[in-house]
Amino acid sequence: MHQKGRAPTAATLPRQHSLLPPAVINPFVRELQLSRAQLLRCFLQGLFLVPLRSLCLLLVLLLAWPLAAVATFLHPLKGAVEPMTGWRRFLCQVVVVGLGRLVFFFMGFRVTVRGQHASSLEAPILAVAPHSSYFDAIVCIMAGLPSTVSRTENMAVPIFGRFLRCFQPVLVSRLDPNSRKNTILEIERRATSRGRWPQVLIFPEGTCTNRSCLITFKQGAFIPGVPVQPVLVRYLNDLDTVTWTWQGPRAKTLLLLTLCQLYTNVEIQFLPPQAPSKEEKASPFLFANKVRSTMATALCVPETDHTYEDCRLMISAGELTLPMEAGLVEFTKISKKLNLKWDSVKKELESFAAIAQSCKGGRITVEQFANFLKLPVTPPLEELFALFDRNGDGTIDFREYVIGVTVLCQPENTDDIIQIAFQLFDLDKDGSITQNEFSSLIQSALGVPDLNVSHLFTEIDTDNSGHITYNEFQAFAVSHPQYAKLFTTYLELQRYQALQMAVPEAGPPTSRISPDSTLEENSSDKKED
């Protein structure tokens, strides 16, 4: 796990299986391995610290909850909502904030604040990153209880919901089809209130990561076109007990381990506010990228194209107990760098398929690959080529590339895609494929190379002929819908991500993104808030 002061490199970043052998930054995976000495230390310290801290936290919550209930009593959350004033604002921004600091103090957090916190007039929006834990709520306390973005359902959570009301959050409802549009408009209304409203605090990554990089920022914080103050969060302990990612320790485990530590050092740094240029006001994408670059430079971490949608893909695979692969994710990103147009690529699929079949299973070089795509040999094209160069011999099987393109261009026709893949690997046109060909087909089309292909081949080859016919393969797909479910979910989300990201790198758009744009949901929850 990357810690402060240790810049991540390709050699130290975690690997994940995909279509390409090189290391791929996976910001959503975190491994926590404690030595025996660390486990013993946690146990001995926990015997004393956990009961004491739990008692102190209970006393603070018993005092804070009634005050939060009084401050928010009969104060509306929907409709013509106005900022809290007078005694309500005093209770929330002075008393509740003070008690919030006590909560983190009793949990053992030692907070250092660097930089100058700008006022709501100077920077109406706070963009906080990296977002790696529910403990990041400490930024809200140290920033004086700014407004946040949260799900409507969170308001009904016992105790927590009442505290959340003190933030006067901007609410997102899954049941209201206009909710996202209204949320963007509400953020814009508050951000342009000239100080009437508190600042709006947003985690623009939209989900938790392991802090090894900054993933793509969503644009909700940048659509209003007002100055944004970047805020950095660093956890400085040698033993990291706070990072809560999609694959890693559970929330309860991290809470218990954190309570067992003598202290947890946190550094919150307020960077100078970033004002958008004329071009960035017209393009929130450009503004978001500029702010992310500023924050990544200050953190000494790289930026990646990973997005919240990648997490959704990991969930789908996890629910099916199948491995999540990065192949098509990386394929989408590199294709965007090459400015490949999906419509034109789709028109050339037939000729691509003809070329692939004419290769008769032969492999092509990067120069031939570039010639087929009618592109020069450039670093992005070499990177795309490397996705399919499994053994590093400088050649690829062009059939696999054709399947990848087919997958992204026609995600709604799963049967057609499998049929095309099957035909490409059926070199002798006898209506069947061998086990080796089947292994390549599965790896290319479904992206699950960790499956026991031998066992799977035997299961599909019902007549034990040593060859799989298309009818046998189709029958297996019908009787095992979990494979189709993973496949269609993967393709649908990848195509959505590709379309969302296709325009910006070609140049700044000429108009601002509409309120229907994707908005990050605030997040002390790593999944969805």
Coordinates of C-alpha atoms in Angstrom, one line a residue:
M1 CA 0.0 0.0 0.0
H2 CA 1.3 3.4 -1.0
Q3 CA 2.1 5.7 1.9
K4 CA 2.9 9.4 2.0
G5 CA 6.4 10.2 0.8
R6 CA 6.6 7.2 -1.4
A7 CA 5.7 8.0 -5.0
P8 CA 4.0 5.1 -6.7
T9 CA 5.8 3.5 -9.7
A10 CA 4.8 0.9 -12.2
A11 CA 6.9 -1.6 -10.4
T12 CA 5.3 -1.1 -7.0
L13 CA 1.7 -0.7 -8.2
P14 CA -0.6 -3.8 -7.8
R15 CA -1.1 -5.9 -10.8
Q16 CA -4.5 -7.1 -12.1
H17 CA -5.1 -9.6 -14.8
S18 CA -6.2 -8.2 -18.1
L19 CA -5.6 -8.6 -21.8
L20 CA -2.1 -7.1 -21.2
P21 CA 0.8 -8.4 -19.2
P22 CA 2.2 -5.0 -17.9
A23 CA 1.2 -3.6 -14.5
V24 CA -2.1 -1.6 -14.5
I25 CA -2.9 0.8 -11.7
N26 CA -5.9 -0.5 -9.9
P27 CA -7.0 2.2 -7.4
F28 CA -9.9 0.1 -6.1
V29 CA -8.0 -2.7 -4.5
R30 CA -6.3 -2.6 -1.2
E31 CA -4.6 -5.4 0.7
L32 CA -4.1 -5.2 4.4
Q33 CA -1.6 -7.7 5.8
L34 CA -0.6 -7.4 9.4
S35 CA 2.5 -9.0 10.8
R36 CA 2.2 -11.0 14.0
A37 CA 3.9 -8.2 15.9
Q38 CA 1.3 -5.7 14.6
L39 CA -1.6 -8.0 15.4
L40 CA -0.2 -8.4 19.0
R41 CA 0.2 -4.7 19.4
C42 CA -3.3 -4.0 18.1
F43 CA -4.7 -6.6 20.5
L44 CA -2.9 -5.3 23.6
Q45 CA -3.6 -1.7 22.8
G46 CA -7.2 -2.5 21.9
L47 CA -7.9 -4.1 25.3
F48 CA -7.6 -0.7 26.9
L49 CA -8.3 1.8 24.1
V50 CA -11.4 0.3 22.5
P51 CA -13.6 0.2 25.6
L52 CA -12.4 3.6 26.8
R53 CA -12.9 5.3 23.4
S54 CA -16.3 3.6 22.9
L55 CA -17.5 5.0 26.2
C56 CA -16.3 8.5 25.3
L57 CA -17.9 8.3 21.9
L58 CA -21.2 7.2 23.3
L59 CA -21.2 10.1 25.8
V60 CA -20.5 12.6 23.0
L61 CA -23.2 11.2 20.8
L62 CA -25.7 11.3 23.6
L63 CA -25.0 15.0 24.0
A64 CA -24.7 15.8 20.3
W65 CA -27.8 14.1 19.0
P66 CA -30.4 16.1 20.9
L67 CA -28.6 19.3 19.9
A68 CA -28.7 18.3 16.3
A69 CA -32.3 17.4 16.6
V70 CA -33.1 20.8 18.1
A71 CA -31.1 22.6 15.4
T72 CA -32.9 20.8 12.5
F73 CA -36.4 20.6 14.1
L74 CA -39.1 21.5 11.5
H75 CA -36.4 22.8 9.2
P76 CA -37.3 21.7 5.6
L77 CA -34.9 19.7 3.5
K78 CA -36.9 20.0 0.3
G79 CA -38.8 22.7 -1.6
A80 CA -37.9 26.3 -1.0
V81 CA -35.0 25.5 1.3
E82 CA -33.1 28.5 2.7
P83 CA -29.8 28.4 4.6
M84 CA -29.9 28.1 8.4
T85 CA -29.5 31.4 10.3
G86 CA -29.5 32.7 13.8
W87 CA -29.5 30.2 16.6
R88 CA -29.8 27.2 14.3
R89 CA -26.6 28.2 12.4
F90 CA -24.9 28.7 15.8
L91 CA -25.8 25.3 17.0
C92 CA -24.7 23.6 13.8
Q93 CA -21.6 25.5 13.0
V94 CA -20.3 26.0 16.5
V95 CA -21.7 23.5 18.9
V96 CA -22.1 20.5 16.6
V97 CA -18.8 21.2 14.9
G98 CA -17.1 21.3 18.3
L99 CA -18.6 18.0 19.3
G100 CA -17.6 16.5 15.9
R101 CA -14.0 17.5 16.7
L102 CA -14.4 15.7 20.0
V103 CA -15.6 12.5 18.3
F104 CA -12.5 12.4 16.1
F105 CA -10.2 13.3 19.1
F106 CA -11.6 10.4 21.1
M107 CA -11.0 8.1 18.2
G108 CA -7.4 9.1 18.3
F109 CA -7.2 11.3 15.3
R110 CA -4.4 14.0 15.4
V111 CA -5.2 16.6 12.7
T112 CA -2.8 19.0 11.1
V113 CA -4.3 21.7 8.9
R114 CA -2.1 23.4 6.3
G115 CA -3.0 26.3 4.0
Q116 CA -5.7 28.9 4.3
H117 CA -9.4 27.9 4.2
A118 CA -11.0 30.3 1.7
S119 CA -14.4 31.8 2.5
S120 CA -17.6 30.9 0.6
L121 CA -17.2 34.2 -1.3
E122 CA -13.7 33.3 -2.5
A123 CA -14.5 29.7 -3.3
P124 CA -18.1 28.5 -3.1
I125 CA -17.1 24.9 -3.7
L126 CA -14.6 22.6 -1.9
A127 CA -13.2 19.7 -4.0
V128 CA -11.7 17.0 -1.6
A129 CA -9.4 14.2 -2.8
P130 CA -8.2 11.6 -2.6
H131 CA -11.3 10.0 -1.2
S132 CA -10.4 6.8 0.5
S133 CA -12.4 6.3 3.7
Y134 CA -15.6 7.2 5.6
F135 CA -13.1 8.9 8.0
D136 CA -12.8 11.6 5.3
A137 CA -15.9 13.1 7.0
I138 CA -13.3 14.8 9.2
V139 CA -12.8 17.3 6.4
C140 CA -16.4 18.4 6.8
I141 CA -15.9 19.0 10.5
M142 CA -12.6 21.0 10.0
A143 CA -14.2 23.0 7.2
G144 CA -17.0 24.2 9.4
L145 CA -19.8 22.0 8.3
P146 CA -20.2 22.9 4.6
S147 CA -23.2 21.5 2.6
T148 CA -22.7 18.1 1.0
V149 CA -24.4 15.9 -1.7
S150 CA -26.2 12.9 -0.3
R151 CA -28.9 10.3 -1.1
T152 CA -32.4 11.0 0.2
E153 CA -32.4 7.6 1.9
N154 CA -29.5 8.6 4.2
M155 CA -31.8 11.0 6.0
A156 CA -33.8 8.1 7.4
V157 CA -30.7 6.4 9.0
P158 CA -31.0 6.5 12.8
I159 CA -28.7 9.0 14.5
F160 CA -26.5 9.5 11.4
G161 CA -29.4 10.9 9.5
R162 CA -30.1 13.6 12.1
F163 CA -26.4 14.7 12.1
L164 CA -26.5 14.7 8.3
R165 CA -29.4 17.2 8.3
C166 CA -27.1 19.7 10.0
F167 CA -25.1 19.9 6.8
Q168 CA -28.2 20.9 4.9
P169 CA -27.2 18.5 2.1
V170 CA -28.2 18.6 -1.5
L171 CA -30.3 15.5 -1.9
V172 CA -30.3 13.0 -4.7
S173 CA -33.3 10.6 -5.1
R174 CA -33.1 7.4 -7.0
L175 CA -36.8 7.4 -7.5
D176 CA -37.1 10.9 -9.1
P177 CA -36.0 10.8 -12.8
N178 CA -35.3 14.6 -12.6
S179 CA -33.2 14.3 -9.4
R180 CA -29.8 14.6 -11.0
K181 CA -30.8 17.6 -13.1
N182 CA -32.3 19.2 -10.0
T183 CA -29.2 18.4 -8.0
I184 CA -26.9 20.2 -10.5
L185 CA -29.2 23.2 -10.5
E186 CA -29.3 23.3 -6.6
I187 CA -25.5 23.1 -6.4
E188 CA -25.3 25.9 -8.9
R189 CA -27.9 28.0 -6.9
R190 CA -25.9 27.6 -3.7
A191 CA -22.5 28.2 -5.4
T192 CA -23.7 31.5 -6.9
S193 CA -25.5 32.8 -3.8
R194 CA -22.6 35.1 -3.0
G195 CA -22.0 33.8 0.5
R196 CA -25.6 33.3 1.7
W197 CA -25.1 29.5 1.6
P198 CA -22.2 27.7 3.2
Q199 CA -19.7 26.2 0.9
V200 CA -20.6 23.0 -1.0
L201 CA -18.1 20.1 -0.3
I202 CA -17.8 17.4 -3.0
F203 CA -15.6 14.4 -3.4
P204 CA -15.2 14.7 -7.2
E205 CA -13.8 11.1 -7.6
G206 CA -17.2 9.9 -6.6
T207 CA -15.9 6.8 -4.9
C208 CA -13.2 5.5 -2.6
T209 CA -9.7 4.6 -3.9
N210 CA -6.5 3.4 -2.3
R211 CA -4.8 6.9 -2.8
S212 CA -2.2 5.5 -5.2
C213 CA -3.5 7.9 -7.9
L214 CA -6.3 10.4 -8.6
I215 CA -9.0 8.9 -10.8
T216 CA -11.2 10.8 -13.2
F217 CA -13.1 13.7 -11.6
K218 CA -16.8 13.9 -12.2
Q219 CA -18.0 17.3 -13.3
G220 CA -20.7 18.2 -10.8
A221 CA -18.3 20.5 -8.8
F222 CA -17.1 22.3 -11.9
I223 CA -20.4 22.9 -13.8
P224 CA -21.3 26.1 -12.0
G225 CA -18.1 27.7 -13.3
V226 CA -17.2 29.3 -10.0
P227 CA -13.8 29.2 -8.1
V228 CA -13.1 25.8 -6.5
Q229 CA -10.8 25.3 -3.6
P230 CA -8.9 21.9 -3.8
V231 CA -8.5 20.2 -0.4
L232 CA -6.0 17.3 0.1
V233 CA -6.4 14.6 2.7
R234 CA -3.3 12.6 3.8
Y235 CA -3.2 9.7 6.4
L236 CA 0.3 9.5 7.7
N237 CA 0.5 6.5 9.9
D238 CA 2.9 3.7 8.8
L239 CA 0.1 1.2 9.4
D240 CA -2.9 2.2 7.2
T241 CA -6.1 1.2 9.0
V242 CA -8.4 3.7 7.3
T243 CA -8.4 3.0 3.5
W244 CA -11.8 1.5 2.5
T245 CA -11.9 0.3 -1.1
W246 CA -14.0 -2.0 -3.2
Q247 CA -11.7 -5.0 -2.7
G248 CA -10.2 -5.0 0.8
P249 CA -11.0 -5.0 4.5
R250 CA -14.6 -4.4 5.7
A251 CA -15.7 -1.2 7.3
K252 CA -16.1 -2.7 10.8
T253 CA -12.6 -4.2 10.6
L254 CA -11.0 -0.9 9.7
L255 CA -13.0 0.9 12.5
L256 CA -11.8 -1.6 15.1
L257 CA -8.2 -1.5 13.9
T258 CA -8.3 2.3 14.0
L259 CA -9.6 2.4 17.5
C260 CA -6.8 0.1 18.5
Q261 CA -4.1 2.6 17.4
L262 CA -2.6 5.0 19.8
Y263 CA -3.3 7.8 17.3
T264 CA -4.0 8.3 13.6
N265 CA -2.2 11.2 12.0
V266 CA -4.2 13.2 9.4
E267 CA -3.1 16.1 7.4
I268 CA -5.7 18.4 5.7
Q269 CA -4.2 20.8 3.2
F270 CA -6.2 23.7 1.7
L271 CA -4.6 24.7 -1.7
P272 CA -5.2 28.1 -3.2
P273 CA -8.6 28.5 -4.9
Q274 CA -8.7 27.6 -8.6
A275 CA -10.7 30.0 -10.8
P276 CA -11.9 28.7 -14.2
S277 CA -10.8 30.4 -17.4
K278 CA -13.3 31.4 -20.1
E279 CA -12.7 28.1 -21.9
E280 CA -13.0 26.1 -18.6
K281 CA -16.3 27.8 -17.8
A282 CA -17.6 26.6 -21.2
S283 CA -16.1 23.1 -20.5
P284 CA -16.4 21.7 -17.0
F285 CA -14.3 18.7 -18.2
L286 CA -11.3 21.0 -18.8
F287 CA -11.8 22.7 -15.4
A288 CA -12.0 19.4 -13.6
N289 CA -8.8 18.1 -15.3
K290 CA -6.9 21.3 -14.3
V291 CA -7.9 21.0 -10.7
R292 CA -7.1 17.3 -10.6
S293 CA -3.7 18.0 -12.1
T294 CA -3.0 20.6 -9.5
M295 CA -4.0 18.2 -6.7
A296 CA -2.0 15.3 -8.2
T297 CA 1.1 17.4 -8.4
A298 CA 0.8 18.4 -4.8
L299 CA 0.2 14.8 -3.7
C300 CA 3.0 13.5 -5.9
V301 CA 0.7 10.8 -7.4
P302 CA -0.2 10.0 -11.0
E303 CA -3.6 10.6 -12.7
T304 CA -5.5 7.8 -14.3
D305 CA -8.6 7.4 -16.5
H306 CA -10.3 5.1 -14.0
T307 CA -13.8 6.1 -13.2
Y308 CA -16.6 5.3 -10.8
E309 CA -18.1 3.1 -13.6
D310 CA -15.1 0.8 -13.3
C311 CA -16.2 0.1 -9.7
R312 CA -19.7 -0.8 -10.9
L313 CA -18.1 -3.3 -13.2
M314 CA -16.1 -4.8 -10.3
I315 CA -19.4 -5.2 -8.3
S316 CA -21.1 -7.0 -11.2
A317 CA -18.2 -9.5 -11.4
G318 CA -17.9 -9.8 -7.7
E319 CA -21.6 -10.7 -7.3
L320 CA -21.1 -13.5 -9.9
T321 CA -17.8 -14.7 -8.2
L322 CA -16.0 -14.1 -11.5
P323 CA -12.8 -12.2 -11.9
M324 CA -12.9 -8.6 -12.9
E325 CA -10.7 -7.9 -15.9
A326 CA -9.2 -4.7 -17.1
G327 CA -8.7 -5.6 -20.7
L328 CA -11.8 -3.9 -22.2
V329 CA -11.5 -1.0 -19.7
E330 CA -8.0 -0.3 -20.9
F331 CA -9.0 -1.0 -24.5
T332 CA -11.7 1.8 -24.2
K333 CA -9.2 4.3 -22.8
I334 CA -6.5 3.7 -25.3
S335 CA -9.0 3.8 -28.2
K336 CA -10.1 7.2 -26.9
K337 CA -6.5 8.4 -27.0
L338 CA -6.3 7.3 -30.6
N339 CA -9.5 9.2 -31.3
L340 CA -11.1 6.2 -32.9
K341 CA -14.6 6.9 -34.0
W342 CA -17.0 4.1 -33.1
D343 CA -19.3 4.7 -36.0
S344 CA -16.5 4.6 -38.6
V345 CA -15.0 1.6 -36.9
K346 CA -18.3 -0.2 -36.9
K347 CA -18.5 0.3 -40.7
E348 CA -15.1 -1.3 -41.1
L349 CA -15.9 -4.4 -39.0
E350 CA -16.7 -6.5 -42.0
S351 CA -13.4 -5.8 -43.7
F352 CA -11.6 -6.3 -40.4
A353 CA -13.3 -9.7 -40.0
A354 CA -12.3 -10.6 -43.6
I355 CA -8.7 -9.6 -42.8
A356 CA -8.7 -11.6 -39.6
Q357 CA -10.0 -14.7 -41.4
S358 CA -7.5 -14.3 -44.2
C359 CA -4.7 -14.4 -41.6
K360 CA -5.7 -18.0 -41.0
G361 CA -4.8 -17.8 -37.3
G362 CA -1.5 -16.1 -38.2
R363 CA -0.2 -13.2 -36.2
I364 CA 0.5 -9.7 -37.3
T365 CA 3.2 -7.1 -36.3
V366 CA 2.6 -3.6 -35.0
E367 CA 3.3 -2.2 -38.5
Q368 CA 0.7 -4.4 -40.1
F369 CA -1.7 -3.5 -37.3
A370 CA -1.2 0.2 -37.9
N371 CA -1.7 -0.3 -41.6
F372 CA -5.0 -2.1 -41.0
L373 CA -6.2 0.8 -38.8
K374 CA -4.9 3.3 -41.3
L375 CA -3.0 5.0 -38.4
P376 CA 0.7 5.9 -37.9
V377 CA 2.7 3.9 -35.3
T378 CA 2.4 6.1 -32.2
P379 CA 2.9 5.3 -28.4
P380 CA -1.0 5.0 -27.9
L381 CA -1.2 2.6 -30.8
E382 CA 1.7 0.6 -29.4
E383 CA -0.1 0.6 -26.1
L384 CA -3.2 -0.7 -27.7
F385 CA -1.2 -3.3 -29.6
A386 CA 0.4 -4.4 -26.3
L387 CA -3.1 -5.2 -24.9
F388 CA -3.2 -8.2 -27.2
D389 CA 0.5 -9.1 -27.3
R390 CA 0.1 -11.7 -24.6
N391 CA 3.5 -13.4 -24.8
G392 CA 5.5 -10.3 -25.7
D393 CA 6.8 -11.6 -29.0
G394 CA 5.8 -8.4 -30.9
T395 CA 2.9 -10.0 -32.7
I396 CA -0.8 -10.3 -32.0
D397 CA -3.8 -12.3 -33.2
F398 CA -5.8 -9.8 -35.1
R399 CA -9.0 -11.9 -34.5
E400 CA -8.9 -10.9 -30.8
Y401 CA -8.8 -7.2 -31.8
V402 CA -11.8 -7.6 -34.1
I403 CA -13.7 -9.2 -31.2
G404 CA -12.8 -6.4 -28.9
V405 CA -14.0 -3.8 -31.5
T406 CA -17.2 -5.8 -32.1
V407 CA -17.9 -5.9 -28.3
L408 CA -17.7 -2.1 -28.0
C409 CA -19.6 -1.3 -31.2
Q410 CA -22.5 -3.8 -30.8
P411 CA -23.0 -4.4 -27.1
E412 CA -26.7 -5.0 -27.4
N413 CA -26.4 -8.1 -29.6
T414 CA -24.5 -10.6 -27.4
D415 CA -25.5 -13.6 -29.6
D416 CA -24.2 -11.8 -32.7
I417 CA -20.9 -11.0 -31.0
I418 CA -20.4 -14.6 -29.8
Q419 CA -21.3 -15.9 -33.2
I420 CA -18.7 -13.6 -34.9
A421 CA -16.1 -14.7 -32.3
F422 CA -17.0 -18.3 -32.9
Q423 CA -16.6 -17.9 -36.7
L424 CA -13.3 -16.2 -36.4
F425 CA -11.8 -19.0 -34.3
D426 CA -13.4 -21.7 -36.5
L427 CA -10.6 -21.6 -39.0
D428 CA -11.4 -24.6 -41.0
K429 CA -15.1 -23.7 -41.2
D430 CA -16.2 -27.1 -39.9
G431 CA -18.6 -25.7 -37.3
S432 CA -16.5 -26.6 -34.3
I433 CA -13.4 -25.3 -32.4
T434 CA -10.7 -27.0 -30.5
Q435 CA -9.8 -26.5 -26.8
N436 CA -7.0 -24.1 -27.6
E437 CA -9.2 -22.1 -29.9
F438 CA -12.0 -22.1 -27.3
S439 CA -9.5 -20.8 -24.6
S440 CA -8.6 -17.9 -26.8
L441 CA -12.3 -17.2 -27.6
I442 CA -13.2 -17.1 -23.9
Q443 CA -10.3 -14.9 -23.1
S444 CA -11.0 -12.5 -25.9
A445 CA -14.8 -12.3 -25.8
L446 CA -15.7 -12.7 -22.1
G447 CA -12.5 -11.4 -20.5
V448 CA -12.3 -14.1 -17.8
P449 CA -8.9 -15.9 -18.4
D450 CA -8.8 -17.1 -14.8
L451 CA -11.5 -19.7 -15.4
N452 CA -10.6 -23.3 -15.5
V453 CA -11.0 -23.6 -19.3
S454 CA -10.2 -27.3 -19.4
H455 CA -13.1 -28.1 -17.0
L456 CA -15.3 -25.6 -18.8
F457 CA -14.5 -27.1 -22.2
T458 CA -15.3 -30.6 -21.0
E459 CA -18.6 -29.4 -19.6
I460 CA -19.6 -27.7 -22.8
D461 CA -18.4 -30.6 -25.1
T462 CA -21.4 -32.8 -24.2
D463 CA -20.6 -35.5 -26.8
N464 CA -16.9 -35.7 -25.7
S465 CA -15.8 -35.2 -29.3
G466 CA -12.9 -33.0 -28.4
H467 CA -14.5 -30.1 -30.3
I468 CA -17.2 -27.7 -29.4
T469 CA -19.9 -26.9 -31.9
Y470 CA -21.8 -23.6 -31.9
N471 CA -25.0 -25.3 -30.8
E472 CA -23.2 -26.8 -27.8
F473 CA -21.8 -23.4 -26.9
Q474 CA -25.2 -21.7 -27.3
A475 CA -26.8 -24.4 -25.2
F476 CA -24.3 -23.9 -22.4
A477 CA -24.9 -20.1 -22.5
V478 CA -28.6 -20.6 -22.1
S479 CA -28.2 -23.0 -19.2
H480 CA -25.6 -20.7 -17.5
P481 CA -27.1 -17.2 -17.7
Q482 CA -24.6 -15.8 -15.2
Y483 CA -22.0 -15.6 -18.0
A484 CA -24.3 -13.7 -20.2
K485 CA -25.2 -11.4 -17.3
L486 CA -21.6 -10.5 -16.7
F487 CA -20.9 -10.1 -20.4
T488 CA -23.9 -7.8 -21.1
T489 CA -23.3 -5.7 -17.9
Y490 CA -19.6 -5.3 -18.8
L491 CA -20.3 -4.2 -22.3
E492 CA -23.2 -1.9 -21.5
L493 CA -21.1 0.0 -18.9
Q494 CA -18.0 0.1 -21.1
R495 CA -19.9 1.5 -24.1
Y496 CA -21.5 4.1 -21.8
Q497 CA -18.0 5.1 -20.5
A498 CA -16.6 5.2 -24.0
L499 CA -19.3 7.5 -25.3
Q500 CA -19.0 9.7 -22.2
M501 CA -15.3 10.1 -22.7
A502 CA -15.1 10.2 -26.5
V503 CA -15.4 14.0 -27.1
P504 CA -13.2 15.8 -24.6
E505 CA -9.7 14.8 -25.7
A506 CA -10.4 15.9 -29.3
G507 CA -10.6 19.5 -28.0
P508 CA -12.8 21.5 -25.6
P509 CA -16.5 21.5 -26.4
T510 CA -18.1 24.7 -27.5
S511 CA -20.9 24.6 -24.9
R512 CA -21.3 23.9 -21.3
I513 CA -22.5 20.5 -20.1
S514 CA -26.2 20.4 -19.4
P515 CA -27.7 19.8 -16.0
D516 CA -28.3 16.2 -17.1
S517 CA -24.6 15.5 -16.9
T518 CA -23.4 12.7 -14.7
L519 CA -23.0 13.9 -11.1
E520 CA -21.0 12.3 -8.4
E521 CA -22.9 11.4 -5.3
N522 CA -21.2 12.5 -2.2
S523 CA -19.7 10.0 -0.4
S524 CA -18.6 8.9 2.8
D525 CA -19.9 5.6 1.5
K526 CA -17.5 3.9 -0.9
K527 CA -20.4 2.3 -2.9
E528 CA -23.2 4.8 -3.3
D529 CA -24.3 7.6 -0.9

